[in-house]
mmCIF file of C-alpha atoms and ligand atoms in Angstrom:
data_model
loop_
_atom_site.group_PDB
_atom_site.id
_atom_site.type_symbol
_atom_site.label_atom_id
_atom_site.label_comp_id
_atom_site.label_asym_id
_atom_site.label_seq_id
_atom_site.Cartn_x
_atom_site.Cartn_y
_atom_site.Cartn_z
ATOM 1 C CA MET A 1 168.363 155.876 165.676
ATOM 2 C CA LYS A 2 164.511 156.318 165.603
ATOM 3 C CA LYS A 3 164.913 159.574 163.644
ATOM 4 C CA ILE A 4 167.043 157.875 161.000
ATOM 5 C CA VAL A 5 164.622 155.082 160.484
ATOM 6 C CA ALA A 6 161.645 157.516 160.231
ATOM 7 C CA GLY A 7 163.605 159.676 157.677
ATOM 8 C CA PHE A 8 164.324 156.729 155.550
ATOM 9 C CA ILE A 9 160.697 155.653 155.438
ATOM 10 C CA ILE A 10 159.527 159.026 154.405
ATOM 11 C CA ALA A 11 162.162 159.343 151.745
ATOM 12 C CA HIS A 12 161.229 155.942 150.411
ATOM 13 C CA PHE A 13 157.470 156.734 150.475
ATOM 14 C CA TRP A 14 158.012 159.954 148.421
ATOM 15 C CA SER A 15 160.328 158.248 146.058
ATOM 16 C CA SER A 16 157.873 155.362 145.319
ATOM 17 C CA THR A 17 154.964 157.858 144.985
ATOM 18 C CA TRP A 18 156.888 159.872 142.518
ATOM 19 C CA SER A 19 157.852 156.919 140.360
ATOM 20 C CA ALA A 20 154.334 155.380 140.502
ATOM 21 C CA THR A 21 152.990 158.639 139.104
ATOM 22 C CA THR A 22 155.596 158.849 136.275
ATOM 23 C CA PHE A 23 155.029 155.231 135.449
ATOM 24 C CA ALA A 24 151.122 155.765 135.087
ATOM 25 C CA ALA A 25 151.676 158.736 132.825
ATOM 26 C CA ASP A 26 154.050 156.885 130.513
ATOM 27 C CA VAL A 27 152.105 153.495 130.225
ATOM 28 C CA PRO A 28 150.728 153.058 126.769
ATOM 29 C CA TYR A 29 147.124 151.915 126.268
ATOM 30 C CA PRO A 30 147.141 148.032 126.413
ATOM 31 C CA TRP A 31 146.184 147.064 122.928
ATOM 32 C CA PRO A 32 146.559 143.348 122.003
ATOM 33 C CA ASN A 33 149.985 142.186 120.941
ATOM 34 C CA ASN A 34 151.586 145.432 122.164
ATOM 35 C CA ALA A 35 150.297 147.307 119.231
ATOM 36 C CA LEU A 36 150.467 151.089 119.431
ATOM 37 C CA ALA A 37 146.998 151.872 117.997
ATOM 38 C CA ALA A 38 143.762 150.097 116.985
ATOM 39 C CA VAL A 39 142.302 150.425 113.436
ATOM 40 C CA SER A 40 138.582 149.873 112.729
ATOM 41 C CA LEU A 41 137.696 149.590 108.987
ATOM 42 C CA SER A 42 133.936 150.084 108.674
ATOM 43 C CA TYR A 43 131.747 150.063 105.524
ATOM 44 C CA ASP A 44 128.166 151.421 105.705
ATOM 45 C CA ASP A 45 124.951 150.954 103.727
ATOM 46 C CA ALA A 46 125.382 147.417 102.181
ATOM 47 C CA LEU A 47 126.898 148.337 98.765
ATOM 48 C CA ASN A 48 128.067 146.245 95.755
ATOM 49 C CA SER A 49 131.411 147.801 95.691
ATOM 50 C CA GLN A 50 132.048 146.569 99.246
ATOM 51 C CA LEU A 51 131.484 142.995 98.330
ATOM 52 C CA ASP A 52 133.256 143.360 94.961
ATOM 53 C CA ASN A 53 136.275 145.538 95.942
ATOM 54 C CA ALA A 54 136.608 145.933 99.761
ATOM 55 C CA ILE A 55 136.222 142.281 100.732
ATOM 56 C CA PRO A 56 138.863 140.908 98.289
ATOM 57 C CA ALA A 57 141.212 143.647 99.402
ATOM 58 C CA LEU A 58 140.700 142.879 103.079
ATOM 59 C CA ASP A 59 140.872 139.225 102.595
ATOM 60 C CA LYS A 60 144.193 139.471 100.714
ATOM 61 C CA HIS A 61 145.776 140.876 103.913
ATOM 62 C CA GLY A 62 143.737 138.842 106.430
ATOM 63 C CA PHE A 63 142.097 141.977 107.900
ATOM 64 C CA LYS A 64 138.561 141.794 109.301
ATOM 65 C CA GLY A 65 136.194 144.716 108.607
ATOM 66 C CA SER A 66 132.790 145.826 109.957
ATOM 67 C CA PHE A 67 129.850 146.125 107.516
ATOM 68 C CA TYR A 68 126.999 148.160 108.758
ATOM 69 C CA LEU A 69 124.061 146.801 106.676
ATOM 70 C CA THR A 70 120.981 148.750 105.728
ATOM 71 C CA LEU A 71 118.486 145.917 105.408
ATOM 72 C CA THR A 72 116.366 147.519 102.704
ATOM 73 C CA SER A 73 119.338 147.955 100.571
ATOM 74 C CA PRO A 74 118.727 145.887 97.322
ATOM 75 C CA VAL A 75 122.320 144.704 97.775
ATOM 76 C CA PHE A 76 121.370 143.156 101.205
ATOM 77 C CA ASN A 77 118.493 141.221 99.659
ATOM 78 C CA THR A 78 120.104 140.144 96.305
ATOM 79 C CA ARG A 79 123.426 139.098 97.786
ATOM 80 C CA LYS A 80 122.402 137.824 101.253
ATOM 81 C CA LEU A 81 124.417 134.624 100.987
ATOM 82 C CA GLU A 82 127.583 136.573 100.282
ATOM 83 C CA TRP A 83 127.059 138.783 103.453
ATOM 84 C CA GLN A 84 126.486 135.537 105.297
ATOM 85 C CA LYS A 85 129.625 134.076 103.881
ATOM 86 C CA ILE A 86 131.788 137.139 104.852
ATOM 87 C CA ALA A 87 130.478 136.822 108.417
ATOM 88 C CA LYS A 88 131.544 133.272 108.391
ATOM 89 C CA HIS A 89 135.099 134.411 107.469
ATOM 90 C CA GLY A 90 135.265 136.682 110.499
ATOM 91 C CA HIS A 91 134.029 140.041 109.110
ATOM 92 C CA GLU A 92 131.429 141.852 111.217
ATOM 93 C CA LEU A 93 127.816 142.432 110.154
ATOM 94 C CA GLY A 94 126.742 145.618 112.030
ATOM 95 C CA ASN A 95 123.317 147.165 112.553
ATOM 96 C CA HIS A 96 122.599 150.276 110.467
ATOM 97 C CA THR A 97 118.801 150.061 110.886
ATOM 98 C CA ILE A 98 116.414 148.663 108.262
ATOM 99 C CA HIS A 99 115.169 151.826 106.493
ATOM 100 C CA HIS A 100 118.140 154.173 107.091
ATOM 101 C CA ALA A 101 115.797 157.095 107.955
ATOM 102 C CA CYS A 102 117.490 160.468 108.225
ATOM 103 C CA ARG A 103 116.367 163.987 109.149
ATOM 104 C CA LYS A 104 114.920 165.801 106.126
ATOM 105 C CA SER A 105 114.928 169.132 107.975
ATOM 106 C CA LEU A 106 118.680 169.402 108.072
ATOM 107 C CA PRO A 107 120.581 171.307 105.266
ATOM 108 C CA ASN A 108 121.275 169.418 102.089
ATOM 109 C CA ARG A 109 118.837 166.704 102.880
ATOM 110 C CA GLY A 110 116.650 167.022 99.692
ATOM 111 C CA TRP A 111 117.531 163.361 98.959
ATOM 112 C CA VAL A 112 115.733 162.089 102.093
ATOM 113 C CA ALA A 113 112.408 160.580 100.939
ATOM 114 C CA SER A 114 109.405 162.083 102.653
ATOM 115 C CA ASP A 115 108.198 158.724 103.915
ATOM 116 C CA ASN A 116 111.629 157.999 105.373
ATOM 117 C CA ASN A 117 112.092 161.148 107.321
ATOM 118 C CA LEU A 118 113.527 160.587 110.880
ATOM 119 C CA ASP A 119 111.870 163.861 111.917
ATOM 120 C CA ASN A 120 108.573 162.081 111.706
ATOM 121 C CA VAL A 121 109.548 158.700 113.291
ATOM 122 C CA SER A 122 108.903 158.164 116.959
ATOM 123 C CA VAL A 123 111.629 157.049 119.345
ATOM 124 C CA SER A 124 109.667 153.767 119.996
ATOM 125 C CA LYS A 125 109.287 153.074 116.383
ATOM 126 C CA ILE A 126 113.005 153.563 115.505
ATOM 127 C CA VAL A 127 113.930 151.444 118.565
ATOM 128 C CA ALA A 128 111.554 148.634 117.534
ATOM 129 C CA GLU A 129 113.081 148.803 113.986
ATOM 130 C CA ILE A 130 116.697 148.503 115.283
ATOM 131 C CA LYS A 131 115.720 145.536 117.552
ATOM 132 C CA THR A 132 114.230 143.866 114.381
ATOM 133 C CA ALA A 133 117.356 144.481 112.409
ATOM 134 C CA ASN A 134 119.349 142.780 115.189
ATOM 135 C CA THR A 135 117.054 139.702 114.937
ATOM 136 C CA ILE A 136 117.462 139.582 111.104
ATOM 137 C CA LEU A 137 121.280 139.950 111.368
ATOM 138 C CA LYS A 138 121.417 137.133 113.935
ATOM 139 C CA GLN A 139 119.617 134.826 111.503
ATOM 140 C CA LEU A 140 122.532 135.445 109.120
ATOM 141 C CA ASP A 141 125.593 135.301 111.511
ATOM 142 C CA ASN A 142 124.258 133.789 114.741
ATOM 143 C CA GLN A 143 125.981 136.428 116.789
ATOM 144 C CA SER A 144 124.349 137.775 119.903
ATOM 145 C CA LYS A 145 126.845 140.752 120.416
ATOM 146 C CA ARG A 146 126.679 143.535 117.938
ATOM 147 C CA THR A 147 127.594 147.131 117.203
ATOM 148 C CA PHE A 148 125.682 149.976 115.572
ATOM 149 C CA THR A 149 126.439 152.908 113.287
ATOM 150 C CA VAL A 150 123.885 155.779 113.426
ATOM 151 C CA PRO A 151 122.541 156.478 109.951
ATOM 152 C CA CYS A 152 123.544 160.057 108.874
ATOM 153 C CA THR A 153 124.784 160.487 112.506
ATOM 154 C CA ASP A 154 121.220 161.728 113.206
ATOM 155 C CA ASN A 155 120.407 160.892 116.891
ATOM 156 C CA LEU A 156 117.024 162.735 116.941
ATOM 157 C CA ALA A 157 113.799 160.897 116.102
ATOM 158 C CA ASN A 158 110.766 163.232 116.035
ATOM 159 C CA GLY A 159 112.942 165.629 118.045
ATOM 160 C CA ALA A 160 113.964 163.239 120.838
ATOM 161 C CA ASP A 161 117.367 161.472 121.351
ATOM 162 C CA TYR A 162 116.909 157.776 120.665
ATOM 163 C CA LEU A 163 120.448 156.681 121.410
ATOM 164 C CA GLU A 164 119.920 156.210 125.216
ATOM 165 C CA ALA A 165 117.218 153.727 124.437
ATOM 166 C CA ILE A 166 119.337 151.556 122.174
ATOM 167 C CA THR A 167 122.613 151.941 124.125
ATOM 168 C CA PRO A 168 122.024 148.648 126.121
ATOM 169 C CA LEU A 169 121.483 146.646 122.894
ATOM 170 C CA PHE A 170 125.041 147.224 121.701
ATOM 171 C CA VAL A 171 128.644 146.663 122.661
ATOM 172 C CA GLY A 172 129.754 149.746 120.698
ATOM 173 C CA ILE A 173 128.084 152.613 118.843
ATOM 174 C CA LYS A 174 129.620 154.866 116.197
ATOM 175 C CA SER A 175 127.535 157.987 116.567
ATOM 176 C CA LYS A 176 129.282 161.106 115.193
ATOM 177 C CA VAL A 177 131.979 162.356 112.847
ATOM 178 C CA GLY A 178 135.059 163.502 114.533
ATOM 179 C CA THR A 179 138.875 163.053 114.670
ATOM 180 C CA THR A 180 141.243 160.470 116.124
ATOM 181 C CA PRO A 181 141.070 160.573 119.939
ATOM 182 C CA LYS A 182 144.158 162.067 121.697
ATOM 183 C CA SER A 183 143.710 159.845 124.636
ATOM 184 C CA MET A 184 141.746 156.708 125.214
ATOM 185 C CA ASP A 185 140.447 158.326 128.470
ATOM 186 C CA ASP A 186 138.197 160.482 126.239
ATOM 187 C CA VAL A 187 136.586 157.512 124.481
ATOM 188 C CA ASP A 188 133.013 156.466 125.281
ATOM 189 C CA ILE A 189 132.704 153.259 123.375
ATOM 190 C CA LYS A 190 128.920 153.786 123.046
ATOM 191 C CA ARG A 191 129.444 157.189 121.367
ATOM 192 C CA VAL A 192 132.486 156.754 119.180
ATOM 193 C CA SER A 193 133.599 159.539 116.622
ATOM 194 C CA VAL A 194 134.407 158.262 113.128
ATOM 195 C CA ILE A 195 136.545 159.650 110.242
ATOM 196 C CA SER A 196 134.096 160.193 107.299
ATOM 197 C CA ALA A 197 136.487 158.872 104.705
ATOM 198 C CA GLU A 198 134.949 159.942 101.366
ATOM 199 C CA ASN A 199 137.264 161.337 98.735
ATOM 200 C CA LEU A 200 140.385 160.861 100.930
ATOM 201 C CA THR A 201 143.512 159.780 99.210
ATOM 202 C CA GLY A 202 145.832 156.924 100.354
ATOM 203 C CA LYS A 203 148.250 159.473 101.801
ATOM 204 C CA GLN A 204 145.562 161.167 103.909
ATOM 205 C CA LEU A 205 144.312 157.805 105.132
ATOM 206 C CA ILE A 206 147.754 156.783 106.134
ATOM 207 C CA SER A 207 148.410 160.082 107.887
ATOM 208 C CA LEU A 208 145.348 159.514 110.121
ATOM 209 C CA VAL A 209 146.552 156.031 110.997
ATOM 210 C CA ARG A 210 149.960 157.525 111.935
ATOM 211 C CA GLU A 211 148.190 160.120 114.013
ATOM 212 C CA ALA A 212 146.413 157.486 116.040
ATOM 213 C CA ARG A 213 149.715 155.610 116.623
ATOM 214 C CA SER A 214 151.385 158.905 117.863
ATOM 215 C CA HIS A 215 148.602 159.292 120.382
ATOM 216 C CA GLY A 216 148.472 155.481 121.189
ATOM 217 C CA THR A 217 144.769 155.526 120.542
ATOM 218 C CA MET A 218 142.570 154.336 117.598
ATOM 219 C CA VAL A 219 141.267 155.381 114.268
ATOM 220 C CA ASN A 220 137.657 154.541 113.164
ATOM 221 C CA PHE A 221 137.175 154.741 109.466
ATOM 222 C CA THR A 222 133.679 154.958 108.057
ATOM 223 C CA PHE A 223 133.733 154.080 104.385
ATOM 224 C CA HIS A 224 130.858 153.871 101.943
ATOM 225 C CA GLY A 225 131.616 152.953 98.276
ATOM 226 C CA ILE A 226 135.105 151.530 97.427
ATOM 227 C CA GLY A 227 135.913 152.249 93.832
ATOM 228 C CA GLY A 228 132.269 152.845 93.119
ATOM 229 C CA ASP A 229 128.833 153.624 94.613
ATOM 230 C CA HIS A 230 128.251 156.675 96.777
ATOM 231 C CA LEU A 231 130.591 158.773 99.134
ATOM 232 C CA SER A 232 133.355 156.653 97.722
ATOM 233 C CA ILE A 233 137.129 156.536 97.899
ATOM 234 C CA SER A 234 139.169 154.945 95.057
ATOM 235 C CA SER A 235 140.248 151.339 95.266
ATOM 236 C CA LYS A 236 143.759 152.729 94.928
ATOM 237 C CA ALA A 237 143.431 154.786 98.117
ATOM 238 C CA HIS A 238 141.818 151.861 99.961
ATOM 239 C CA ASN A 239 144.607 149.557 98.740
ATOM 240 C CA ALA A 240 147.287 152.039 99.725
ATOM 241 C CA LEU A 241 145.925 152.140 103.292
ATOM 242 C CA LEU A 242 145.691 148.350 103.586
ATOM 243 C CA SER A 243 149.215 147.894 102.137
ATOM 244 C CA PHE A 244 150.558 150.331 104.703
ATOM 245 C CA LEU A 245 148.851 148.522 107.520
ATOM 246 C CA ALA A 246 150.131 145.155 106.358
ATOM 247 C CA LYS A 247 153.651 146.472 106.201
ATOM 248 C CA ASN A 248 153.346 147.898 109.766
ATOM 249 C CA LYS A 249 151.375 145.076 111.261
ATOM 250 C CA ALA A 250 153.323 145.155 114.497
ATOM 251 C CA ASP A 251 152.232 148.709 115.189
ATOM 252 C CA TYR A 252 148.497 148.293 114.529
ATOM 253 C CA TRP A 253 145.789 146.176 115.794
ATOM 254 C CA ILE A 254 143.271 145.936 112.909
ATOM 255 C CA ASP A 255 140.082 144.241 113.960
ATOM 256 C CA THR A 256 136.296 144.545 113.784
ATOM 257 C CA PHE A 257 134.617 147.314 115.759
ATOM 258 C CA LEU A 258 132.950 144.608 117.777
ATOM 259 C CA ASN A 259 136.282 143.075 118.947
ATOM 260 C CA ILE A 260 137.799 146.578 119.604
ATOM 261 C CA SER A 261 134.671 147.557 121.599
ATOM 262 C CA LEU A 262 134.886 144.407 123.646
ATOM 263 C CA HIS A 263 138.625 145.028 124.420
ATOM 264 C CA ILE A 264 138.036 148.610 125.428
ATOM 265 C CA THR A 265 135.026 147.655 127.631
ATOM 266 C CA LEU A 266 137.250 145.058 129.374
ATOM 267 C CA GLN A 267 139.924 147.691 130.044
ATOM 268 C CA GLN A 268 137.364 150.077 131.636
ATOM 269 C CA GLU A 269 135.939 147.449 133.982
HETATM 270 ZN ZN1 ZN B 301 124.496 154.953 106.092
#
């Protein structure tokens, strides 16, 4: 009798271990509303075509985007009330520094002004600038939590990595160009890879979104101009992406990078 009881317990133990393992491997990442993937639509540099073309397109579908504002952009200063208004409507104002300094020593950087060369800016100076940008943005949107996109994906200031010093200031950081993650286990929310979207067609944008869905992960688009300005995509391509997302709303969680970052942080706690 004893032997029979012991045998049953062992069999049960193995059986439940086996099913627990299988279950863990099959569990999809817990996106809100049982969505299959998250989509972050981000727009860098504070450009006219973002206010003129991207915002009306997003608002038409009720989608919220993240706008990484360069505070010396003339469009930040001349249209400040409009940036404030979009923040009131739930779009995110992200930090993209004040001066948008980039490294002039890298290839194809002839366009970087000599007095705005990150190779000559100390870590303490760029960190102070980023803190000031947060203060200015807070005056606009009254938000205390914020995300950051690294200008030109250049993390070296005067040869030293400045990202460690600013990591505690942000909920999420988009720091490099990459692909859609194959697993959420690989994602460090303070060092997220983005899809650099210039010149992509609607079809290409949609296939990236589908790829994220097939992995159950997320796609982080970084746009610049929409139907104008620099590094742009056409309004047609942008509209095609948004229409696809609107038609497949149950599959995708479209939100600001701030909200996506907060959600991922919560899952990792
Ligand atoms: Zn930029």
